[in-house]
Short mmCIF file of C-alpha atoms in Angstrom, two decimals:
data_model
loop_
_atom_site.label_atom_id
_atom_site.label_comp_id
_atom_site.label_asym_id
_atom_site.label_seq_id
_atom_site.Cartn_x
_atom_site.Cartn_y
_atom_site.Cartn_z
CA MET A 1026 83.84 36.83 17.69
CA SER A 1027 83.12 36.07 20.77
CA THR A 1028 82.86 39.00 23.90
CA LEU A 1029 81.95 38.84 27.71
CA VAL A 1030 80.90 42.06 28.65
CA ILE A 1031 80.86 42.36 32.03
CA LYS A 1032 78.02 45.44 33.77
CA ASP A 1033 77.98 46.61 37.15
CA LEU A 1034 78.58 43.39 38.36
CA TYR A 1035 78.24 43.20 42.54
CA ALA A 1036 78.74 40.30 44.02
CA GLU A 1037 78.78 39.14 48.34
CA VAL A 1038 79.87 35.88 49.45
CA GLU A 1039 78.22 35.10 53.08
CA GLY A 1040 76.72 38.13 53.38
CA LYS A 1041 80.04 40.40 52.67
CA PRO A 1042 80.15 42.23 49.44
CA ILE A 1043 83.18 41.32 47.34
CA LEU A 1044 82.35 42.79 43.90
CA LYS A 1045 81.39 46.54 44.30
CA GLY A 1046 80.68 47.48 40.29
CA VAL A 1047 83.17 45.81 38.06
CA ASN A 1048 83.42 46.64 34.24
CA LEU A 1049 84.85 44.54 31.82
CA THR A 1050 85.05 43.18 27.99
CA VAL A 1051 87.30 41.14 27.29
CA ASN A 1052 87.28 39.44 23.38
CA GLU A 1053 87.51 36.10 22.16
CA GLY A 1054 91.40 36.67 20.82
CA GLU A 1055 92.37 38.69 23.42
CA THR A 1056 94.54 38.18 26.69
CA VAL A 1057 93.74 40.34 29.31
CA ALA A 1058 96.05 40.29 32.27
CA LEU A 1059 94.03 41.01 35.89
CA LEU A 1060 95.80 42.19 38.54
CA GLY A 1061 95.21 43.28 41.90
CA PRO A 1062 96.19 42.73 45.74
CA ASN A 1063 95.16 39.85 47.48
CA GLY A 1064 92.02 39.70 49.13
CA HIS A 1065 90.07 42.44 45.90
CA GLY A 1066 87.88 40.10 44.51
CA LYS A 1067 89.82 38.87 41.15
CA SER A 1068 89.26 35.01 42.18
CA THR A 1069 85.91 36.11 43.19
CA LEU A 1070 85.42 37.60 39.89
CA LEU A 1071 86.46 34.47 38.04
CA ASN A 1072 84.22 32.70 40.24
CA VAL A 1073 80.90 34.41 39.85
CA LEU A 1074 81.55 34.50 36.15
CA MET A 1075 81.98 30.40 36.07
CA GLY A 1076 78.79 30.45 38.69
CA HIS A 1077 80.51 29.08 41.52
CA PRO A 1078 77.91 28.61 44.47
CA LYS A 1079 79.57 29.87 47.27
CA TYR A 1080 78.91 34.01 45.51
CA LYS A 1081 75.91 36.12 45.39
CA VAL A 1082 75.24 37.93 42.95
CA THR A 1083 73.17 41.50 43.59
CA LYS A 1084 73.51 42.73 40.74
CA GLY A 1085 74.91 43.56 37.35
CA GLU A 1086 75.36 41.15 34.69
CA ALA A 1087 77.89 39.65 32.51
CA LEU A 1088 76.84 39.24 28.64
CA PHE A 1089 78.46 36.18 26.53
CA ASP A 1090 77.43 36.91 22.99
CA GLY A 1091 74.26 38.88 24.31
CA GLN A 1092 73.10 36.75 26.68
CA ASN A 1093 73.50 36.98 30.22
CA ILE A 1094 75.27 34.13 31.79
CA LEU A 1095 74.61 35.53 35.27
CA GLU A 1096 70.85 33.53 34.83
CA MET A 1097 72.74 30.52 33.79
CA THR A 1098 73.90 26.87 35.40
CA THR A 1099 77.09 26.28 35.29
CA ASP A 1100 77.31 23.70 33.29
CA MET A 1101 75.27 25.82 30.61
CA ARG A 1102 78.15 28.58 30.68
CA SER A 1103 80.98 25.75 30.06
CA LYS A 1104 78.93 24.60 26.26
CA LEU A 1105 78.54 28.35 26.07
CA GLY A 1106 82.19 28.10 25.24
CA LEU A 1107 83.45 29.69 29.14
CA PHE A 1108 86.16 27.75 31.35
CA LEU A 1109 87.89 27.98 34.35
CA GLY A 1110 90.92 26.76 35.22
CA MET A 1111 91.24 26.57 39.23
CA GLN A 1112 93.83 27.76 41.89
CA HIS A 1113 92.32 24.85 43.85
CA PRO A 1114 90.99 21.85 41.72
CA SER A 1115 89.16 20.01 43.85
CA GLU A 1116 89.95 16.35 44.42
CA VAL A 1117 87.21 13.96 44.30
CA PRO A 1118 87.79 10.28 44.94
CA GLY A 1119 86.40 6.84 42.61
CA VAL A 1120 85.94 9.69 39.71
CA ILE A 1121 87.99 8.69 37.48
CA ASN A 1122 90.20 11.30 35.39
CA SER A 1123 89.26 9.49 32.03
CA ASP A 1124 85.39 8.70 32.63
CA PHE A 1125 85.19 12.44 33.77
CA LEU A 1126 86.94 13.93 31.03
CA ARG A 1127 85.22 11.49 28.69
CA ALA A 1128 81.28 12.75 29.63
CA ALA A 1129 82.95 16.51 29.58
CA ILE A 1130 83.97 16.24 25.73
CA ASN A 1131 80.59 14.49 25.38
CA GLU A 1132 78.56 17.26 26.80
CA HIS A 1133 80.02 19.17 24.13
CA SER A 1134 80.17 17.19 21.24
CA GLU A 1135 76.88 16.68 19.42
CA LYS A 1136 76.88 13.04 19.28
CA PRO A 1137 79.32 10.74 21.72
CA ILE A 1138 82.82 10.35 21.50
CA SER A 1139 83.82 6.59 20.71
CA THR A 1140 86.71 4.98 22.60
CA TYR A 1141 89.03 4.93 19.88
CA GLN A 1142 88.51 8.54 19.31
CA PHE A 1143 88.76 9.41 22.62
CA TYR A 1144 91.80 7.70 23.34
CA LYS A 1145 93.54 9.59 20.49
CA LEU A 1146 92.49 12.75 21.63
CA LEU A 1147 93.46 12.18 25.42
CA ASP A 1148 96.94 10.95 24.01
CA ASN A 1149 97.54 14.05 22.00
CA ALA A 1150 96.12 16.16 24.73
CA THR A 1151 98.57 14.06 27.39
CA LYS A 1152 101.69 14.50 25.55
CA GLU A 1153 101.25 18.25 24.95
CA VAL A 1154 100.70 19.16 27.84
CA LYS A 1155 103.75 16.50 28.98
CA MET A 1156 101.39 14.89 31.73
CA PRO A 1157 102.01 10.86 32.30
CA PHE A 1158 99.28 9.17 30.49
CA ASP A 1159 98.25 7.33 33.91
CA LEU A 1160 97.53 10.28 35.79
CA ALA A 1161 93.93 9.99 32.98
CA THR A 1162 93.56 6.64 34.70
CA ARG A 1163 93.70 7.49 38.60
CA SER A 1164 91.10 9.37 40.85
CA LEU A 1165 90.36 12.71 39.46
CA ASN A 1166 93.34 15.03 41.00
CA GLU A 1167 93.63 12.26 44.28
CA GLY A 1168 96.55 12.66 45.82
CA PHE A 1169 97.89 14.66 42.47
CA SER A 1170 100.69 17.14 43.26
CA GLY A 1171 100.30 20.81 43.31
CA GLY A 1172 101.72 21.03 39.68
CA GLU A 1173 100.22 17.46 38.10
CA LYS A 1174 96.64 19.69 39.51
CA LYS A 1175 97.53 22.29 37.08
CA ARG A 1176 98.56 20.34 34.18
CA ASN A 1177 95.48 18.11 34.44
CA GLU A 1178 93.68 21.73 34.21
CA ILE A 1179 95.32 22.79 31.37
CA LEU A 1180 94.81 19.06 30.40
CA GLN A 1181 90.53 19.82 29.93
CA LEU A 1182 91.29 23.25 28.77
CA VAL A 1183 92.87 21.80 25.82
CA LEU A 1184 90.13 19.04 25.20
CA LEU A 1185 87.36 21.28 25.99
CA ASN A 1186 88.67 23.64 23.60
CA PRO A 1187 86.53 26.86 25.43
CA LYS A 1188 86.12 30.25 23.58
CA ILE A 1189 87.34 32.27 26.17
CA ALA A 1190 89.16 30.70 29.46
CA PHE A 1191 89.38 32.07 32.63
CA LEU A 1192 92.65 31.46 34.45
CA ASP A 1193 92.93 31.91 38.16
CA GLU A 1194 96.78 31.18 39.32
CA ILE A 1195 97.45 28.61 37.36
CA ASP A 1196 101.57 28.88 37.10
CA SER A 1197 101.14 28.54 41.16
CA GLY A 1198 102.54 25.31 41.91
CA LEU A 1199 104.26 24.95 38.65
CA ASP A 1200 108.24 24.72 38.28
CA VAL A 1201 110.03 26.62 35.99
CA ASP A 1202 109.69 23.56 33.41
CA ALA A 1203 106.56 23.04 33.65
CA LEU A 1204 105.37 26.98 33.88
CA GLN A 1205 107.40 26.79 29.80
CA ILE A 1206 105.08 23.77 28.62
CA VAL A 1207 102.19 25.68 30.00
CA ALA A 1208 102.91 28.84 28.68
CA GLU A 1209 103.67 27.32 25.28
CA VAL A 1210 99.70 25.71 25.33
CA ILE A 1211 98.51 29.12 26.22
CA ASN A 1212 100.41 30.64 23.39
CA LYS A 1213 98.95 27.90 20.93
CA LEU A 1214 95.40 28.32 22.46
CA LYS A 1215 95.78 32.05 21.69
CA GLU A 1216 96.61 31.69 18.18
CA LYS A 1217 94.00 29.65 17.47
CA GLY A 1218 91.53 32.67 18.70
CA MET A 1219 90.81 31.39 21.90
CA GLY A 1220 90.80 34.08 24.86
CA PHE A 1221 92.18 34.63 28.27
CA LEU A 1222 91.36 36.32 31.26
CA ALA A 1223 93.80 35.35 33.61
CA ILE A 1224 94.75 36.02 37.03
CA SER A 1225 98.95 36.17 38.24
CA HIS A 1226 101.18 37.09 40.86
CA TYR A 1227 103.92 36.51 39.03
CA ALA A 1228 105.23 39.02 35.99
CA ARG A 1229 106.99 35.77 34.67
CA LEU A 1230 103.71 34.20 33.65
CA TYR A 1231 102.98 37.35 31.75
CA ASP A 1232 105.99 37.47 30.10
CA LEU A 1233 105.49 33.80 28.72
CA ILE A 1234 101.90 34.68 27.40
CA ASN A 1235 102.15 38.59 26.29
CA PRO A 1236 98.83 39.20 27.39
CA THR A 1237 96.95 42.16 25.06
CA ARG A 1238 95.82 44.73 28.16
CA ALA A 1239 95.84 44.48 31.92
CA VAL A 1240 93.52 45.53 34.29
CA VAL A 1241 94.19 46.20 38.01
CA MET A 1242 90.91 45.26 40.27
CA ILE A 1243 91.83 47.50 43.54
CA ASN A 1244 88.46 47.40 46.17
CA GLY A 1245 85.91 45.09 44.52
CA ARG A 1246 86.06 47.32 40.80
CA ILE A 1247 88.05 47.47 37.85
CA VAL A 1248 90.78 51.31 38.48
CA VAL A 1249 93.59 50.43 35.65
CA ASP A 1250 92.43 49.04 32.67
CA GLY A 1251 95.57 50.15 29.85
CA GLY A 1252 98.48 48.42 27.99
CA ARG A 1253 101.12 45.14 28.88
CA ASP A 1254 103.19 48.41 30.29
CA ILE A 1255 101.12 48.16 33.42
CA ILE A 1256 102.63 44.79 34.51
CA SER A 1257 105.99 45.61 35.03
CA LYS A 1258 104.93 48.76 36.70
CA ILE A 1259 103.28 46.67 39.73
CA ASP A 1260 105.74 44.18 39.37
CA MET A 1261 108.64 47.01 40.14
CA HIS A 1262 106.35 49.02 42.34
CA GLY A 1263 103.38 47.36 43.80
CA TYR A 1264 100.22 48.75 43.71
CA GLU A 1265 100.74 52.19 46.29
CA TRP A 1266 101.11 53.83 42.83
CA ILE A 1267 97.52 53.55 41.89
CA LYS A 1268 96.82 54.75 45.48
CA THR A 1269 98.84 58.23 44.62
CA GLU A 1270 98.16 58.65 40.67
CA LEU A 1271 94.63 57.44 41.11
CA GLY A 1272 93.70 58.66 44.15
CA ILE A 1273 92.09 55.47 45.57
CA GLU A 1274 92.39 54.07 49.02
CA ILE A 1275 93.19 50.83 49.01
CA ALA A 1276 91.69 48.95 51.90
CA LYS A 1277 93.93 46.14 53.58
CA GLU A 1278 92.53 42.71 53.73
CA GLU A 1279 90.81 41.49 56.31
CA LYS A 1280 91.95 38.34 58.43
CA ASN A 1281 89.02 37.26 60.61
CA MET A 1282 89.31 34.92 63.27
CA ASN A 1283 89.34 31.35 62.53
CA THR A 1284 85.93 30.14 63.57
CA VAL A 1285 86.92 26.29 63.79
CA SER A 1286 87.60 25.56 67.24
CA ILE A 1287 89.13 22.21 68.49
CA GLY A 1288 85.98 20.63 69.54
CA SER A 1289 84.66 20.52 65.93
CA CYS A 1290 87.53 18.68 64.04
CA ALA A 1291 85.32 15.61 63.72
CA VAL A 1292 82.25 18.23 62.28
CA LYS A 1293 82.25 17.95 58.40
CA GLU A 1294 79.96 19.63 56.33
CA ASN A 1295 80.68 17.93 53.59
CA ILE A 1296 82.09 14.41 52.15
CA LYS A 1297 85.55 15.02 50.76
CA MET B 1164 91.43 -18.38 43.64
CA LYS B 1165 88.41 -20.74 42.68
CA GLU B 1166 85.31 -19.58 42.02
CA LEU B 1167 81.91 -20.90 43.04
CA PHE B 1168 78.51 -19.37 42.47
CA LEU B 1169 75.88 -19.85 44.21
CA LYS B 1170 72.15 -19.44 44.00
CA ASP B 1171 71.60 -19.40 47.79
CA ILE B 1172 73.28 -19.75 50.64
CA SER B 1173 72.55 -22.64 53.06
CA ASN B 1174 71.70 -22.31 57.04
CA THR B 1175 75.56 -23.23 57.98
CA PHE B 1176 78.20 -22.99 55.23
CA THR B 1177 81.34 -24.08 55.59
CA VAL B 1178 84.25 -22.53 53.39
CA GLU B 1179 87.18 -25.50 53.23
CA GLU B 1180 89.88 -24.25 50.24
CA ASN B 1181 91.12 -21.11 49.22
CA GLN B 1182 87.81 -19.64 47.15
CA LYS B 1183 85.57 -16.31 46.46
CA LEU B 1184 81.62 -17.04 46.82
CA PHE B 1185 79.48 -15.04 44.78
CA ILE B 1186 75.76 -14.56 45.51
CA ASP B 1187 73.85 -12.60 43.16
CA ASN B 1188 70.29 -12.75 44.63
CA PHE B 1189 70.61 -12.09 48.20
CA ASP B 1190 67.39 -11.10 49.22
CA GLY B 1191 64.81 -12.23 51.00
CA GLU B 1192 64.21 -12.88 54.85
CA LYS B 1193 67.47 -15.38 56.25
CA SER B 1194 69.42 -16.04 59.14
CA PHE B 1195 72.55 -17.96 58.49
CA SER B 1196 75.93 -19.29 58.98
CA VAL B 1197 79.99 -19.71 57.79
CA THR B 1198 82.41 -20.39 59.32
CA VAL B 1199 85.96 -20.30 57.31
CA ASN B 1200 88.52 -23.46 58.35
CA SER B 1201 91.73 -22.59 59.49
CA ASP B 1202 94.24 -21.39 57.31
CA VAL B 1203 92.00 -20.69 54.24
CA GLU B 1204 92.34 -17.21 51.43
CA SER B 1205 88.26 -16.16 50.72
CA GLN B 1206 85.98 -13.68 50.03
CA LEU B 1207 82.40 -13.50 50.19
CA SER B 1208 80.24 -11.29 47.45
CA LEU B 1209 77.13 -10.34 47.79
CA LEU B 1210 74.38 -8.16 45.66
CA SER B 1211 71.25 -7.40 46.96
CA LEU B 1212 68.77 -6.04 44.22
CA GLU B 1213 64.98 -7.07 46.43
CA GLY B 1214 67.15 -6.94 50.25
CA PHE B 1215 67.61 -8.71 52.56
CA SER B 1216 66.93 -8.64 56.55
CA GLY B 1217 68.72 -11.46 58.82
CA ASN B 1218 71.65 -12.45 60.69
CA ILE B 1219 74.45 -13.02 59.28
CA ASP B 1220 77.20 -14.75 61.85
CA ILE B 1221 80.69 -15.29 60.44
CA LYS B 1222 83.78 -17.44 62.03
CA VAL B 1223 87.40 -17.61 60.70
CA ASN B 1224 89.19 -20.08 62.36
CA THR B 1225 92.62 -19.79 63.11
CA ASN B 1226 95.48 -17.82 60.41
CA SER B 1227 92.66 -17.41 57.95
CA ARG B 1228 91.30 -14.31 56.10
CA LEU B 1229 88.44 -13.33 54.55
CA GLU B 1230 87.55 -10.47 52.02
CA ILE B 1231 83.62 -9.57 52.76
CA PHE B 1232 81.54 -7.76 49.44
CA TYR B 1233 78.59 -6.59 50.18
CA ALA B 1234 76.46 -4.27 47.66
CA ASP B 1235 73.17 -2.99 48.74
CA LEU B 1236 70.76 -1.47 45.84
CA ALA B 1237 67.42 -2.41 47.30
CA LYS B 1238 64.40 -0.41 46.98
CA ASN B 1239 63.29 -2.24 50.37
CA SER B 1240 63.56 -2.64 54.05
CA SER B 1241 66.41 -4.60 55.58
CA ASN B 1242 67.74 -5.19 58.98
CA VAL B 1243 71.05 -7.15 58.93
CA LYS B 1244 73.27 -7.85 61.91
CA VAL B 1245 77.13 -9.36 60.54
CA ASN B 1246 78.85 -10.80 63.74
CA ILE B 1247 82.13 -11.71 62.78
CA SER B 1248 84.30 -13.66 65.09
CA LEU B 1249 88.00 -13.57 64.91
CA ASP B 1250 90.25 -16.68 65.82
CA GLU B 1251 94.12 -16.19 66.64
CA GLY B 1252 96.02 -14.55 63.28
CA SER B 1253 92.62 -14.10 61.69
CA GLY B 1254 91.65 -11.03 59.96
CA VAL B 1255 88.34 -10.27 58.08
CA VAL B 1256 88.35 -6.84 55.59
CA PHE B 1257 84.34 -5.98 55.77
CA HIS B 1258 83.72 -3.37 52.42
CA LEU B 1259 79.59 -2.09 52.68
CA ALA B 1260 78.19 -0.10 49.82
CA SER B 1261 74.03 0.69 50.43
CA LEU B 1262 71.97 2.71 48.12
CA THR B 1263 69.00 3.98 50.38
CA THR B 1264 66.13 5.43 47.94
CA GLY B 1265 62.04 6.29 48.67
CA THR B 1266 60.78 5.67 51.56
CA SER B 1267 63.06 2.58 53.05
CA ASN B 1268 64.78 2.30 56.14
CA LYS B 1269 67.53 0.12 56.25
CA ASN B 1270 69.86 -0.91 59.24
CA PHE B 1271 72.77 -2.12 59.22
CA THR B 1272 74.80 -3.42 62.46
CA ILE B 1273 78.54 -4.94 61.59
CA SER B 1274 80.11 -5.94 64.34
CA VAL B 1275 83.43 -8.06 65.31
CA ASP B 1276 84.48 -10.13 67.98
CA HIS B 1277 88.25 -10.21 68.35
CA ASN B 1278 88.78 -13.59 70.55
CA ALA B 1279 92.73 -14.24 69.94
CA LYS B 1280 95.93 -12.42 69.31
CA ASN B 1281 96.84 -10.93 65.82
CA SER B 1282 94.03 -10.80 64.55
CA THR B 1283 92.79 -7.88 62.13
CA SER B 1284 89.47 -6.75 61.39
CA PHE B 1285 88.54 -3.44 58.82
CA VAL B 1286 84.82 -1.94 58.17
CA ASP B 1287 83.94 0.04 55.36
CA ASN B 1288 80.56 1.42 55.47
CA TYR B 1289 80.00 3.19 52.59
CA GLY B 1290 75.71 4.96 51.50
CA VAL B 1291 73.99 7.25 49.80
CA VAL B 1292 70.59 8.06 51.26
CA LYS B 1293 67.99 9.85 49.25
CA GLU B 1294 64.01 11.05 49.50
CA ASN B 1295 62.64 9.83 52.14
CA GLY B 1296 65.50 6.66 53.23
CA LYS B 1297 66.79 6.27 56.22
CA LEU B 1298 70.09 5.11 56.75
CA ILE B 1299 72.07 3.56 59.58
CA PHE B 1300 75.41 1.47 60.32
CA ASP B 1301 76.46 0.56 63.81
CA GLY B 1302 78.17 -1.97 65.40
CA VAL B 1303 80.62 -2.59 67.75
CA SER B 1304 84.29 -3.78 67.41
CA TYR B 1305 85.17 -5.61 70.65
CA ILE B 1306 88.52 -6.56 71.17
CA LYS B 1307 88.63 -8.66 74.76
CA ASN B 1308 91.52 -8.96 77.05
CA GLY B 1309 94.90 -11.30 75.69
CA CYS B 1310 94.19 -10.63 72.55
CA VAL B 1311 97.41 -8.65 72.39
CA LYS B 1312 98.70 -7.13 68.85
CA SER B 1313 94.79 -7.30 67.08
CA VAL B 1314 94.05 -4.62 64.26
CA THR B 1315 90.86 -2.68 64.39
CA ARG B 1316 89.32 0.00 62.54
CA GLN B 1317 85.55 0.83 61.64
CA ASN B 1318 84.77 2.99 59.15
CA ALA B 1319 81.34 4.69 57.89
CA LYS B 1320 80.60 7.28 55.36
CA ILE B 1321 76.84 8.54 54.81
CA MET B 1322 76.32 11.08 51.98
CA VAL B 1323 73.12 12.39 52.65
CA PHE B 1324 71.06 13.66 49.34
CA ASP B 1325 67.82 15.53 50.46
CA GLU B 1326 66.17 17.59 53.29
CA LYS B 1327 64.30 14.41 54.18
CA SER B 1328 66.73 11.42 54.29
CA ILE B 1329 68.16 10.86 57.30
CA GLY B 1330 71.66 9.29 57.90
CA ILE B 1331 73.24 7.75 61.06
CA ALA B 1332 76.85 6.43 61.93
CA LYS B 1333 77.54 4.42 64.91
CA PRO B 1334 81.26 3.11 64.41
CA ILE B 1335 81.64 1.77 68.31
CA LEU B 1336 84.92 0.45 69.90
CA LYS B 1337 84.89 -1.65 72.66
CA ILE B 1338 88.50 -2.38 73.63
CA ASP B 1339 89.66 -4.76 76.95
CA GLU B 1340 93.37 -5.11 75.94
CA ASN B 1341 96.16 -2.71 75.35
CA ASP B 1342 98.62 -3.23 73.43
CA ILE B 1343 96.40 -3.47 70.05
CA GLN B 1344 95.45 -0.58 67.75
CA ALA B 1345 91.89 0.42 67.23
CA SER B 1346 90.42 3.46 65.58
CA HIS B 1347 87.04 4.42 63.98
CA GLY B 1348 85.59 7.55 62.27
CA ALA B 1349 82.38 8.47 60.64
CA VAL B 1350 81.28 11.12 58.45
CA VAL B 1351 77.72 12.09 57.31
CA GLY B 1352 76.67 15.31 55.21
CA LYS B 1353 75.74 16.20 51.55
CA ILE B 1354 77.95 15.84 48.32
CA SER B 1355 80.20 18.68 48.21
CA ASP B 1356 79.57 22.06 46.78
CA GLU B 1357 82.99 21.91 45.42
CA HIS B 1358 83.15 18.94 43.30
CA LEU B 1359 79.64 19.92 41.93
CA PHE B 1360 80.91 23.18 40.54
CA TYR B 1361 83.74 21.59 39.91
CA LEU B 1362 82.21 18.76 37.69
CA MET B 1363 79.60 21.25 36.17
CA SER B 1364 82.20 23.41 35.19
CA ARG B 1365 83.23 21.04 32.77
CA GLY B 1366 79.99 21.17 31.15
CA LEU B 1367 78.46 17.98 33.34
CA SER B 1368 74.68 18.73 34.42
CA GLU B 1369 73.76 17.90 38.26
CA GLU B 1370 72.27 15.10 37.35
CA LYS B 1371 74.93 13.04 35.52
CA ALA B 1372 78.07 15.50 37.90
CA LYS B 1373 76.09 13.53 41.06
CA VAL B 1374 75.88 10.06 39.21
CA LEU B 1375 79.53 10.18 39.02
CA ILE B 1376 80.05 11.19 42.64
CA THR B 1377 77.93 8.85 43.49
CA TYR B 1378 79.40 5.99 41.80
CA GLY B 1379 82.76 7.00 42.63
CA TYR B 1380 82.14 6.92 46.37
CA LEU B 1381 80.30 3.78 46.21
CA LYS B 1382 83.11 2.45 44.21
CA PRO B 1383 85.25 0.47 46.61
CA ILE B 1384 82.62 -2.21 46.14
CA MET B 1385 83.52 -2.88 42.66
CA ASN B 1386 86.92 -5.30 43.42
CA GLY B 1387 84.29 -7.69 44.80
CA PHE B 1388 82.74 -8.59 41.49
CA ASP B 1389 83.32 -9.35 37.99
CA GLU B 1390 82.72 -7.27 35.26
CA SER B 1391 79.50 -7.99 33.95
CA THR B 1392 78.10 -7.99 37.36
CA GLN B 1393 80.28 -3.96 37.70
CA GLN B 1394 78.25 -3.14 34.77
CA LYS B 1395 74.84 -4.02 36.21
CA ILE B 1396 76.08 -2.61 39.34
CA GLU B 1397 77.12 0.91 37.06
CA GLU B 1398 73.04 1.02 35.71
CA LEU B 1399 71.74 0.13 38.79
CA ILE B 1400 73.03 3.42 40.27
CA GLU B 1401 72.24 5.54 36.93
CA GLY B 1402 69.47 4.65 37.32
CA ARG B 1403 68.10 5.01 40.21
CA MET B 1404 70.08 8.69 40.72
#
């Protein structure tokens, strides 16, 4: 059984510390709900674990089966069996979804998959997530609706079959039916033994996927690690009780002035 | 549409009927002119592997269309000037995709003169610069006085890979008439970190991810070529990345 152990993890973005000593263990086969107010580091944690270039780890380690993944490239982490279902999946023009999926599957298997095998696999997976097959033949996420993007994330989750999957608000942008489908897929994967660390702001997703544990992140640390009852408590009472029960002052989300001015509208750092 | 594969192009070439022209070895130094006769639908596909330099003068006569696909995958330097002249009711679509690597220095000047009303031009220049390469997209779309209801758009995008690579895009509009539509845009920048991260988070190596993104970026040019040439272009891009 695979285990991810995060030890005293510190990370910053553009010089601003976000994670301030995270300690957390996630086992394969476990479903952990990651809760916490906005701006306290939940998404940062998942992105740091996957190796997003924007975040800089300043201290600590994350051991996946004993190996420190923080020293690895993002693709190596994926090959080891980690996966991040993104909150805002990128639109990549010109890269055909199916070409990308096939390349990704090939990276995860010893020998390249045949065209026939691939289409069979893709056909089954698109049916499982109830995604129209033609979305697989279009440019990656380009022009996809919010719900379609999230389904495409779940499609990739099914195809790549990781040991532990991080889900960053996988339920946002989904309608009730789509949420049901996504939850069904997650439950099937859970039965197969996949582990999950899932962020959501809504108890609804958690009701559907039945987490084994719930952890709460405040001020860049995990301050509560306990049973499922925490989810309903937060759903009903918010986060204030943590302040009174644990004596933790909850930092308010800072909102900086927008640095983009009208004069810079034609300047882009990256080509989209 | 009738297809014609040319080994080379003569100094003056006339397109008399609806046809697609392909030149697979569009290389060397040369200047020539192409005239598209009235009421003709045509396509000109150019594949440059060694490098081409010279002036290309194109005249599109009344109510005719010409779509040009120019794939430049040469390792050598080049200096290309394309001047397109449009007559009443005519239109041109120009797609350029250039892969500039090594120490090569490439300069593409794509200009369109709208000489009569109801003429349309769309110029899309896409480029990727690596290593010590330098790539310049230049050109003027000129709508003359009296060319009412004309439409022009110039679009230039350059993806810059390395610190020493240089990309310059100058899409210029010169407009002497009010009743028209004109727009231009330019983007020069590095490959998106978000895109790379997304592809790599699914297990693709950085190199493989860059090839996929670059190929996708240069892809609009593929529509101008048959399947075997497309495959050749794809392999060339992959080999050069």
